[in-house]
PDB file of N, CA and C in Angstrom:
ATOM      1  N   PHE A   1       5.444  28.729  12.543  1.00  0.00           N
ATOM      2  CA  PHE A   1       4.691  27.487  12.526  1.00  0.00           C
ATOM      3  C   PHE A   1       4.539  27.042  11.076  1.00  0.00           C
ATOM      4  N   PHE A   2       4.506  25.712  10.829  1.00  0.00           N
ATOM      5  CA  PHE A   2       4.508  25.211   9.464  1.00  0.00           C
ATOM      6  C   PHE A   2       3.228  25.514   8.699  1.00  0.00           C
ATOM      7  N   PHE A   3       2.137  25.919   9.374  1.00  0.00           N
ATOM      8  CA  PHE A   3       0.900  26.254   8.676  1.00  0.00           C
ATOM      9  C   PHE A   3       1.048  27.504   7.814  1.00  0.00           C
ATOM     10  N   GLU A   4       1.986  28.350   8.144  1.00  0.00           N
ATOM     11  CA  GLU A   4       2.090  29.647   7.490  1.00  0.00           C
ATOM     12  C   GLU A   4       2.478  29.562   6.012  1.00  0.00           C
ATOM     13  N   HIS A   5       3.067  28.431   5.578  1.00  0.00           N
ATOM     14  CA  HIS A   5       3.539  28.351   4.196  1.00  0.00           C
ATOM     15  C   HIS A   5       2.429  28.084   3.182  1.00  0.00           C
ATOM     16  N   MET A   6       1.252  27.714   3.630  1.00  0.00           N
ATOM     17  CA  MET A   6       0.170  27.391   2.706  1.00  0.00           C
ATOM     18  C   MET A   6      -0.421  28.669   2.104  1.00  0.00           C
ATOM     19  N   SER A   7      -0.821  28.570   0.826  1.00  0.00           N
ATOM     20  CA  SER A   7      -1.405  29.735   0.168  1.00  0.00           C
ATOM     21  C   SER A   7      -2.833  29.959   0.642  1.00  0.00           C
ATOM     22  N   LYS A   8      -3.274  31.178   0.537  1.00  0.00           N
ATOM     23  CA  LYS A   8      -4.646  31.533   0.922  1.00  0.00           C
ATOM     24  C   LYS A   8      -5.552  31.418  -0.299  1.00  0.00           C
ATOM     25  N   GLU A   9      -6.707  30.808  -0.104  1.00  0.00           N
ATOM     26  CA  GLU A   9      -7.735  30.777  -1.134  1.00  0.00           C
ATOM     27  C   GLU A   9      -8.875  31.663  -0.649  1.00  0.00           C
ATOM     28  N   ASN A  10      -9.848  31.879  -1.485  1.00  0.00           N
ATOM     29  CA  ASN A  10     -10.986  32.709  -1.091  1.00  0.00           C
ATOM     30  C   ASN A  10     -11.998  31.878  -0.303  1.00  0.00           C
ATOM     31  N   ASP A  11     -11.639  31.494   0.897  1.00  0.00           N
ATOM     32  CA  ASP A  11     -12.554  30.816   1.801  1.00  0.00           C
ATOM     33  C   ASP A  11     -12.192  31.203   3.229  1.00  0.00           C
ATOM     34  N   SER A  12     -12.867  30.619   4.174  1.00  0.00           N
ATOM     35  CA  SER A  12     -12.688  31.032   5.565  1.00  0.00           C
ATOM     36  C   SER A  12     -11.610  30.247   6.302  1.00  0.00           C
ATOM     37  N   PHE A  13     -10.806  29.465   5.599  1.00  0.00           N
ATOM     38  CA  PHE A  13      -9.780  28.659   6.250  1.00  0.00           C
ATOM     39  C   PHE A  13      -8.467  29.421   6.360  1.00  0.00           C
ATOM     40  N   ASP A  14      -7.797  29.228   7.484  1.00  0.00           N
ATOM     41  CA  ASP A  14      -6.468  29.810   7.659  1.00  0.00           C
ATOM     42  C   ASP A  14      -5.427  29.016   6.882  1.00  0.00           C
ATOM     43  N   ASN A  15      -5.625  27.703   6.789  1.00  0.00           N
ATOM     44  CA  ASN A  15      -4.660  26.822   6.127  1.00  0.00           C
ATOM     45  C   ASN A  15      -5.368  25.650   5.474  1.00  0.00           C
ATOM     46  N   ARG A  16      -4.728  25.092   4.435  1.00  0.00           N
ATOM     47  CA  ARG A  16      -5.242  23.939   3.704  1.00  0.00           C
ATOM     48  C   ARG A  16      -4.131  22.928   3.517  1.00  0.00           C
ATOM     49  N   PHE A  17      -4.478  21.662   3.711  1.00  0.00           N
ATOM     50  CA  PHE A  17      -3.494  20.601   3.532  1.00  0.00           C
ATOM     51  C   PHE A  17      -4.098  19.450   2.751  1.00  0.00           C
ATOM     52  N   LYS A  18      -3.303  18.921   1.841  1.00  0.00           N
ATOM     53  CA  LYS A  18      -3.665  17.709   1.111  1.00  0.00           C
ATOM     54  C   LYS A  18      -2.865  16.573   1.738  1.00  0.00           C
ATOM     55  N   VAL A  19      -3.581  15.548   2.202  1.00  0.00           N
ATOM     56  CA  VAL A  19      -2.954  14.405   2.864  1.00  0.00           C
ATOM     57  C   VAL A  19      -3.424  13.138   2.161  1.00  0.00           C
ATOM     58  N   LEU A  20      -2.493  12.209   1.913  1.00  0.00           N
ATOM     59  CA  LEU A  20      -2.839  10.951   1.263  1.00  0.00           C
ATOM     60  C   LEU A  20      -2.747   9.795   2.234  1.00  0.00           C
ATOM     61  N   LEU A  21      -3.704   8.877   2.125  1.00  0.00           N
ATOM     62  CA  LEU A  21      -3.631   7.599   2.823  1.00  0.00           C
ATOM     63  C   LEU A  21      -3.147   6.583   1.804  1.00  0.00           C
ATOM     64  N   THR A  22      -2.085   5.871   2.115  1.00  0.00           N
ATOM     65  CA  THR A  22      -1.548   4.892   1.185  1.00  0.00           C
ATOM     66  C   THR A  22      -1.215   3.607   1.925  1.00  0.00           C
ATOM     67  N   GLY A  23      -1.197   2.513   1.201  1.00  0.00           N
ATOM     68  CA  GLY A  23      -0.908   1.208   1.786  1.00  0.00           C
ATOM     69  C   GLY A  23      -1.531   0.112   0.941  1.00  0.00           C
ATOM     70  N   ASP A  24      -1.258  -1.132   1.320  1.00  0.00           N
ATOM     71  CA  ASP A  24      -1.771  -2.279   0.580  1.00  0.00           C
ATOM     72  C   ASP A  24      -3.295  -2.343   0.634  1.00  0.00           C
ATOM     73  N   SER A  25      -3.859  -3.103  -0.270  1.00  0.00           N
ATOM     74  CA  SER A  25      -5.301  -3.306  -0.318  1.00  0.00           C
ATOM     75  C   SER A  25      -5.770  -4.044   0.934  1.00  0.00           C
ATOM     76  N   GLY A  26      -6.886  -3.601   1.484  1.00  0.00           N
ATOM     77  CA  GLY A  26      -7.498  -4.296   2.602  1.00  0.00           C
ATOM     78  C   GLY A  26      -6.938  -3.995   3.976  1.00  0.00           C
ATOM     79  N   VAL A  27      -6.092  -2.965   4.102  1.00  0.00           N
ATOM     80  CA  VAL A  27      -5.489  -2.671   5.413  1.00  0.00           C
ATOM     81  C   VAL A  27      -6.315  -1.693   6.248  1.00  0.00           C
ATOM     82  N   GLY A  28      -7.298  -1.023   5.640  1.00  0.00           N
ATOM     83  CA  GLY A  28      -8.170  -0.151   6.414  1.00  0.00           C
ATOM     84  C   GLY A  28      -8.091   1.328   6.108  1.00  0.00           C
ATOM     85  N   LYS A  29      -7.528   1.703   4.960  1.00  0.00           N
ATOM     86  CA  LYS A  29      -7.409   3.122   4.608  1.00  0.00           C
ATOM     87  C   LYS A  29      -8.779   3.797   4.541  1.00  0.00           C
ATOM     88  N   SER A  30      -9.709   3.183   3.833  1.00  0.00           N
ATOM     89  CA  SER A  30     -11.053   3.764   3.700  1.00  0.00           C
ATOM     90  C   SER A  30     -11.768   3.808   5.039  1.00  0.00           C
ATOM     91  N   SER A  31     -11.587   2.792   5.853  1.00  0.00           N
ATOM     92  CA  SER A  31     -12.222   2.769   7.176  1.00  0.00           C
ATOM     93  C   SER A  31     -11.691   3.883   8.065  1.00  0.00           C
ATOM     94  N   ILE A  32     -10.394   4.125   8.011  1.00  0.00           N
ATOM     95  CA  ILE A  32      -9.794   5.222   8.782  1.00  0.00           C
ATOM     96  C   ILE A  32     -10.355   6.560   8.309  1.00  0.00           C
ATOM     97  N   LEU A  33     -10.437   6.729   6.990  1.00  0.00           N
ATOM     98  CA  LEU A  33     -10.961   7.972   6.425  1.00  0.00           C
ATOM     99  C   LEU A  33     -12.415   8.209   6.855  1.00  0.00           C
ATOM    100  N   LEU A  34     -13.250   7.194   6.754  1.00  0.00           N
ATOM    101  CA  LEU A  34     -14.659   7.342   7.133  1.00  0.00           C
ATOM    102  C   LEU A  34     -14.821   7.596   8.625  1.00  0.00           C
ATOM    103  N   ARG A  35     -14.025   6.941   9.436  1.00  0.00           N
ATOM    104  CA  ARG A  35     -14.127   7.154  10.882  1.00  0.00           C
ATOM    105  C   ARG A  35     -13.726   8.587  11.232  1.00  0.00           C
ATOM    106  N   PHE A  36     -12.653   9.088  10.617  1.00  0.00           N
ATOM    107  CA  PHE A  36     -12.168  10.433  10.924  1.00  0.00           C
ATOM    108  C   PHE A  36     -13.098  11.522  10.402  1.00  0.00           C
ATOM    109  N   THR A  37     -13.593  11.367   9.171  1.00  0.00           N
ATOM    110  CA  THR A  37     -14.381  12.440   8.559  1.00  0.00           C
ATOM    111  C   THR A  37     -15.865  12.375   8.894  1.00  0.00           C
ATOM    112  N   ASP A  38     -16.431  11.177   8.972  1.00  0.00           N
ATOM    113  CA  ASP A  38     -17.877  11.026   9.155  1.00  0.00           C
ATOM    114  C   ASP A  38     -18.255  10.358  10.473  1.00  0.00           C
ATOM    115  N   ASP A  39     -17.270   9.930  11.237  1.00  0.00           N
ATOM    116  CA  ASP A  39     -17.491   9.163  12.466  1.00  0.00           C
ATOM    117  C   ASP A  39     -18.400   7.968  12.198  1.00  0.00           C
ATOM    118  N   SER A  40     -18.111   7.261  11.086  1.00  0.00           N
ATOM    119  CA  SER A  40     -18.891   6.079  10.731  1.00  0.00           C
ATOM    120  C   SER A  40     -17.950   4.911  10.465  1.00  0.00           C
ATOM    121  N   PHE A  41     -18.509   3.709  10.454  1.00  0.00           N
ATOM    122  CA  PHE A  41     -17.720   2.510  10.184  1.00  0.00           C
ATOM    123  C   PHE A  41     -18.596   1.508   9.455  1.00  0.00           C
ATOM    124  N   ALA A  42     -18.070   0.936   8.383  1.00  0.00           N
ATOM    125  CA  ALA A  42     -18.775  -0.106   7.634  1.00  0.00           C
ATOM    126  C   ALA A  42     -17.964  -1.392   7.737  1.00  0.00           C
ATOM    127  N   GLN A  43     -18.566  -2.426   8.273  1.00  0.00           N
ATOM    128  CA  GLN A  43     -17.865  -3.702   8.450  1.00  0.00           C
ATOM    129  C   GLN A  43     -17.361  -4.252   7.117  1.00  0.00           C
ATOM    130  N   ASP A  44     -18.171  -4.125   6.064  1.00  0.00           N
ATOM    131  CA  ASP A  44     -17.810  -4.657   4.747  1.00  0.00           C
ATOM    132  C   ASP A  44     -17.538  -3.517   3.777  1.00  0.00           C
ATOM    133  N   GLN A  45     -16.520  -2.748   4.039  1.00  0.00           N
ATOM    134  CA  GLN A  45     -16.155  -1.602   3.201  1.00  0.00           C
ATOM    135  C   GLN A  45     -15.644  -2.111   1.852  1.00  0.00           C
ATOM    136  N   PRO A  46     -16.240  -1.684   0.735  1.00  0.00           N
ATOM    137  CA  PRO A  46     -15.745  -2.137  -0.577  1.00  0.00           C
ATOM    138  C   PRO A  46     -14.377  -1.531  -0.888  1.00  0.00           C
ATOM    139  N   ALA A  47     -13.637  -2.208  -1.747  1.00  0.00           N
ATOM    140  CA  ALA A  47     -12.316  -1.728  -2.154  1.00  0.00           C
ATOM    141  C   ALA A  47     -12.450  -0.419  -2.925  1.00  0.00           C
ATOM    142  N   THR A  48     -11.507   0.484  -2.705  1.00  0.00           N
ATOM    143  CA  THR A  48     -11.480   1.757  -3.425  1.00  0.00           C
ATOM    144  C   THR A  48     -11.007   1.513  -4.850  1.00  0.00           C
ATOM    145  N   ILE A  49     -11.710   2.072  -5.810  1.00  0.00           N
ATOM    146  CA  ILE A  49     -11.322   1.987  -7.215  1.00  0.00           C
ATOM    147  C   ILE A  49     -10.684   3.320  -7.580  1.00  0.00           C
ATOM    148  N   GLY A  50      -9.398   3.305  -7.905  1.00  0.00           N
ATOM    149  CA  GLY A  50      -8.687   4.551  -8.212  1.00  0.00           C
ATOM    150  C   GLY A  50      -8.416   5.333  -6.945  1.00  0.00           C
ATOM    151  N   VAL A  51      -9.107   6.458  -6.773  1.00  0.00           N
ATOM    152  CA  VAL A  51      -8.951   7.266  -5.561  1.00  0.00           C
ATOM    153  C   VAL A  51     -10.304   7.819  -5.129  1.00  0.00           C
ATOM    154  N   ASP A  52     -10.371   8.187  -3.867  1.00  0.00           N
ATOM    155  CA  ASP A  52     -11.539   8.843  -3.301  1.00  0.00           C
ATOM    156  C   ASP A  52     -10.989   9.918  -2.370  1.00  0.00           C
ATOM    157  N   PHE A  53     -11.778  10.909  -2.029  1.00  0.00           N
ATOM    158  CA  PHE A  53     -11.302  11.885  -1.055  1.00  0.00           C
ATOM    159  C   PHE A  53     -12.468  12.440  -0.256  1.00  0.00           C
ATOM    160  N   LYS A  54     -12.136  12.955   0.905  1.00  0.00           N
ATOM    161  CA  LYS A  54     -13.106  13.622   1.767  1.00  0.00           C
ATOM    162  C   LYS A  54     -12.440  14.859   2.348  1.00  0.00           C
ATOM    163  N   VAL A  55     -13.267  15.830   2.725  1.00  0.00           N
ATOM    164  CA  VAL A  55     -12.771  17.078   3.294  1.00  0.00           C
ATOM    165  C   VAL A  55     -13.222  17.159   4.743  1.00  0.00           C
ATOM    166  N   LYS A  56     -12.315  17.590   5.601  1.00  0.00           N
ATOM    167  CA  LYS A  56     -12.624  17.744   7.029  1.00  0.00           C
ATOM    168  C   LYS A  56     -12.036  19.062   7.501  1.00  0.00           C
ATOM    169  N   ALA A  57     -12.843  19.842   8.192  1.00  0.00           N
ATOM    170  CA  ALA A  57     -12.365  21.090   8.797  1.00  0.00           C
ATOM    171  C   ALA A  57     -12.055  20.803  10.258  1.00  0.00           C
ATOM    172  N   ILE A  58     -10.871  21.227  10.693  1.00  0.00           N
ATOM    173  CA  ILE A  58     -10.482  21.044  12.087  1.00  0.00           C
ATOM    174  C   ILE A  58      -9.917  22.352  12.624  1.00  0.00           C
ATOM    175  N   ASP A  59      -9.852  22.455  13.929  1.00  0.00           N
ATOM    176  CA  ASP A  59      -9.272  23.616  14.589  1.00  0.00           C
ATOM    177  C   ASP A  59      -7.940  23.200  15.207  1.00  0.00           C
ATOM    178  N   VAL A  60      -6.873  23.898  14.842  1.00  0.00           N
ATOM    179  CA  VAL A  60      -5.543  23.624  15.389  1.00  0.00           C
ATOM    180  C   VAL A  60      -5.001  24.914  15.978  1.00  0.00           C
ATOM    181  N   GLU A  61      -4.892  24.942  17.278  1.00  0.00           N
ATOM    182  CA  GLU A  61      -4.368  26.114  17.988  1.00  0.00           C
ATOM    183  C   GLU A  61      -5.074  27.400  17.562  1.00  0.00           C
ATOM    184  N   GLY A  62      -6.395  27.336  17.450  1.00  0.00           N
ATOM    185  CA  GLY A  62      -7.188  28.509  17.104  1.00  0.00           C
ATOM    186  C   GLY A  62      -7.253  28.832  15.624  1.00  0.00           C
ATOM    187  N   LYS A  63      -6.604  28.050  14.783  1.00  0.00           N
ATOM    188  CA  LYS A  63      -6.651  28.265  13.335  1.00  0.00           C
ATOM    189  C   LYS A  63      -7.577  27.235  12.703  1.00  0.00           C
ATOM    190  N   LYS A  64      -8.367  27.693  11.735  1.00  0.00           N
ATOM    191  CA  LYS A  64      -9.272  26.803  11.020  1.00  0.00           C
ATOM    192  C   LYS A  64      -8.507  26.166   9.859  1.00  0.00           C
ATOM    193  N   VAL A  65      -8.417  24.846   9.885  1.00  0.00           N
ATOM    194  CA  VAL A  65      -7.616  24.105   8.912  1.00  0.00           C
ATOM    195  C   VAL A  65      -8.526  23.202   8.083  1.00  0.00           C
ATOM    196  N   LYS A  66      -8.336  23.256   6.771  1.00  0.00           N
ATOM    197  CA  LYS A  66      -9.083  22.398   5.854  1.00  0.00           C
ATOM    198  C   LYS A  66      -8.175  21.251   5.420  1.00  0.00           C
ATOM    199  N   LEU A  67      -8.583  20.027   5.756  1.00  0.00           N
ATOM    200  CA  LEU A  67      -7.844  18.844   5.335  1.00  0.00           C
ATOM    201  C   LEU A  67      -8.584  18.194   4.178  1.00  0.00           C
ATOM    202  N   THR A  68      -7.898  18.008   3.071  1.00  0.00           N
ATOM    203  CA  THR A  68      -8.430  17.205   1.979  1.00  0.00           C
ATOM    204  C   THR A  68      -7.656  15.899   2.036  1.00  0.00           C
ATOM    205  N   ILE A  69      -8.355  14.833   2.408  1.00  0.00           N
ATOM    206  CA  ILE A  69      -7.694  13.553   2.647  1.00  0.00           C
ATOM    207  C   ILE A  69      -8.049  12.603   1.511  1.00  0.00           C
ATOM    208  N   TRP A  70      -7.014  12.147   0.813  1.00  0.00           N
ATOM    209  CA  TRP A  70      -7.176  11.280  -0.344  1.00  0.00           C
ATOM    210  C   TRP A  70      -6.944   9.837   0.063  1.00  0.00           C
ATOM    211  N   ASP A  71      -7.860   8.979  -0.337  1.00  0.00           N
ATOM    212  CA  ASP A  71      -7.810   7.542  -0.081  1.00  0.00           C
ATOM    213  C   ASP A  71      -7.398   6.872  -1.388  1.00  0.00           C
ATOM    214  N   THR A  72      -6.198   6.335  -1.434  1.00  0.00           N
ATOM    215  CA  THR A  72      -5.697   5.728  -2.668  1.00  0.00           C
ATOM    216  C   THR A  72      -5.981   4.235  -2.678  1.00  0.00           C
ATOM    217  N   ALA A  73      -6.199   3.688  -3.870  1.00  0.00           N
ATOM    218  CA  ALA A  73      -6.447   2.253  -4.016  1.00  0.00           C
ATOM    219  C   ALA A  73      -5.184   1.478  -3.686  1.00  0.00           C
ATOM    220  N   GLY A  74      -5.334   0.381  -2.980  1.00  0.00           N
ATOM    221  CA  GLY A  74      -4.181  -0.430  -2.595  1.00  0.00           C
ATOM    222  C   GLY A  74      -3.805  -1.487  -3.609  1.00  0.00           C
ATOM    223  N   GLN A  75      -4.708  -1.790  -4.551  1.00  0.00           N
ATOM    224  CA  GLN A  75      -4.412  -2.841  -5.518  1.00  0.00           C
ATOM    225  C   GLN A  75      -3.292  -2.428  -6.461  1.00  0.00           C
ATOM    226  N   GLU A  76      -2.461  -3.379  -6.789  1.00  0.00           N
ATOM    227  CA  GLU A  76      -1.294  -3.145  -7.645  1.00  0.00           C
ATOM    228  C   GLU A  76      -1.687  -2.517  -8.982  1.00  0.00           C
ATOM    229  N   ARG A  77      -2.820  -2.912  -9.545  1.00  0.00           N
ATOM    230  CA  ARG A  77      -3.193  -2.410 -10.877  1.00  0.00           C
ATOM    231  C   ARG A  77      -3.473  -0.913 -10.896  1.00  0.00           C
ATOM    232  N   PHE A  78      -3.648  -0.290  -9.732  1.00  0.00           N
ATOM    233  CA  PHE A  78      -3.909   1.149  -9.663  1.00  0.00           C
ATOM    234  C   PHE A  78      -2.668   1.956  -9.281  1.00  0.00           C
ATOM    235  N   ARG A  79      -1.510   1.311  -9.118  1.00  0.00           N
ATOM    236  CA  ARG A  79      -0.307   2.009  -8.637  1.00  0.00           C
ATOM    237  C   ARG A  79       0.087   3.190  -9.522  1.00  0.00           C
ATOM    238  N   THR A  80       0.069   3.019 -10.843  1.00  0.00           N
ATOM    239  CA  THR A  80       0.477   4.125 -11.719  1.00  0.00           C
ATOM    240  C   THR A  80      -0.535   5.260 -11.669  1.00  0.00           C
ATOM    241  N   LEU A  81      -1.801   4.937 -11.511  1.00  0.00           N
ATOM    242  CA  LEU A  81      -2.841   5.963 -11.419  1.00  0.00           C
ATOM    243  C   LEU A  81      -2.686   6.780 -10.144  1.00  0.00           C
ATOM    244  N   THR A  82      -2.490   6.110  -9.017  1.00  0.00           N
ATOM    245  CA  THR A  82      -2.469   6.822  -7.742  1.00  0.00           C
ATOM    246  C   THR A  82      -1.190   7.613  -7.517  1.00  0.00           C
ATOM    247  N   SER A  83      -0.094   7.259  -8.184  1.00  0.00           N
ATOM    248  CA  SER A  83       1.159   7.989  -7.959  1.00  0.00           C
ATOM    249  C   SER A  83       1.039   9.462  -8.339  1.00  0.00           C
ATOM    250  N   SER A  84       0.204   9.793  -9.319  1.00  0.00           N
ATOM    251  CA  SER A  84       0.039  11.195  -9.721  1.00  0.00           C
ATOM    252  C   SER A  84      -0.659  12.024  -8.642  1.00  0.00           C
ATOM    253  N   TYR A  85      -1.377  11.386  -7.742  1.00  0.00           N
ATOM    254  CA  TYR A  85      -2.082  12.115  -6.686  1.00  0.00           C
ATOM    255  C   TYR A  85      -1.156  12.591  -5.571  1.00  0.00           C
ATOM    256  N   TYR A  86       0.083  12.110  -5.552  1.00  0.00           N
ATOM    257  CA  TYR A  86       1.040  12.557  -4.541  1.00  0.00           C
ATOM    258  C   TYR A  86       1.483  13.996  -4.786  1.00  0.00           C
ATOM    259  N   ARG A  87       1.383  14.458  -6.020  1.00  0.00           N
ATOM    260  CA  ARG A  87       1.800  15.815  -6.362  1.00  0.00           C
ATOM    261  C   ARG A  87       0.980  16.832  -5.578  1.00  0.00           C
ATOM    262  N   GLY A  88       1.641  17.748  -4.927  1.00  0.00           N
ATOM    263  CA  GLY A  88       0.966  18.791  -4.181  1.00  0.00           C
ATOM    264  C   GLY A  88       0.535  18.396  -2.783  1.00  0.00           C
ATOM    265  N   ALA A  89       0.854  17.185  -2.372  1.00  0.00           N
ATOM    266  CA  ALA A  89       0.462  16.735  -1.030  1.00  0.00           C
ATOM    267  C   ALA A  89       1.444  17.258   0.011  1.00  0.00           C
ATOM    268  N   GLN A  90       0.914  17.624   1.164  1.00  0.00           N
ATOM    269  CA  GLN A  90       1.759  18.061   2.273  1.00  0.00           C
ATOM    270  C   GLN A  90       2.029  16.931   3.259  1.00  0.00           C
ATOM    271  N   GLY A  91       1.323  15.824   3.112  1.00  0.00           N
ATOM    272  CA  GLY A  91       1.531  14.708   4.029  1.00  0.00           C
ATOM    273  C   GLY A  91       1.048  13.398   3.450  1.00  0.00           C
ATOM    274  N   VAL A  92       1.657  12.318   3.921  1.00  0.00           N
ATOM    275  CA  VAL A  92       1.274  10.965   3.525  1.00  0.00           C
ATOM    276  C   VAL A  92       1.183  10.128   4.789  1.00  0.00           C
ATOM    277  N   ILE A  93       0.105   9.375   4.918  1.00  0.00           N
ATOM    278  CA  ILE A  93      -0.052   8.453   6.040  1.00  0.00           C
ATOM    279  C   ILE A  93       0.005   7.040   5.480  1.00  0.00           C
ATOM    280  N   LEU A  94       1.004   6.283   5.909  1.00  0.00           N
ATOM    281  CA  LEU A  94       1.152   4.896   5.481  1.00  0.00           C
ATOM    282  C   LEU A  94       0.345   4.019   6.427  1.00  0.00           C
ATOM    283  N   VAL A  95      -0.613   3.285   5.864  1.00  0.00           N
ATOM    284  CA  VAL A  95      -1.473   2.400   6.654  1.00  0.00           C
ATOM    285  C   VAL A  95      -1.070   0.967   6.339  1.00  0.00           C
ATOM    286  N   TYR A  96      -0.886   0.160   7.388  1.00  0.00           N
ATOM    287  CA  TYR A  96      -0.523  -1.240   7.170  1.00  0.00           C
ATOM    288  C   TYR A  96      -1.163  -2.114   8.235  1.00  0.00           C
ATOM    289  N   ASP A  97      -1.209  -3.404   7.946  1.00  0.00           N
ATOM    290  CA  ASP A  97      -1.813  -4.391   8.833  1.00  0.00           C
ATOM    291  C   ASP A  97      -0.688  -5.122   9.558  1.00  0.00           C
ATOM    292  N   VAL A  98      -0.593  -4.939  10.857  1.00  0.00           N
ATOM    293  CA  VAL A  98       0.502  -5.543  11.630  1.00  0.00           C
ATOM    294  C   VAL A  98       0.375  -7.061  11.711  1.00  0.00           C
ATOM    295  N   THR A  99      -0.796  -7.613  11.355  1.00  0.00           N
ATOM    296  CA  THR A  99      -0.965  -9.067  11.417  1.00  0.00           C
ATOM    297  C   THR A  99      -0.540  -9.765  10.136  1.00  0.00           C
ATOM    298  N   ARG A 100      -0.273  -9.017   9.083  1.00  0.00           N
ATOM    299  CA  ARG A 100       0.178  -9.622   7.819  1.00  0.00           C
ATOM    300  C   ARG A 100       1.677  -9.858   7.884  1.00  0.00           C
ATOM    301  N   LYS A 101       2.079 -11.089   7.618  1.00  0.00           N
ATOM    302  CA  LYS A 101       3.501 -11.456   7.707  1.00  0.00           C
ATOM    303  C   LYS A 101       4.285 -11.112   6.445  1.00  0.00           C
ATOM    304  N   GLU A 102       3.614 -11.010   5.287  1.00  0.00           N
ATOM    305  CA  GLU A 102       4.348 -10.745   4.043  1.00  0.00           C
ATOM    306  C   GLU A 102       4.782  -9.313   3.912  1.00  0.00           C
TER     307      GLU A 102
END
């Protein structure tokens, strides 16, 4: 199983994963993160400046998994800053707005 390749740290987790949310500004990356980690929703979520992250522990097939989910800023001016956060990530989730034509 792909969980086995992760290194062990001194905590109670079987596996750890760094996952990034990426996409244009205003598509809902922060809202997805808050809903998944805190089960909350803010109608007027402010834009992320730089990056933010949250940690969520989940159970996958009896293994305790620690997800560190990074919310990257969608604005163009932060592109060079956020690209460095991809290093060491095991997954990327591309978030987009299907109603935007551009």
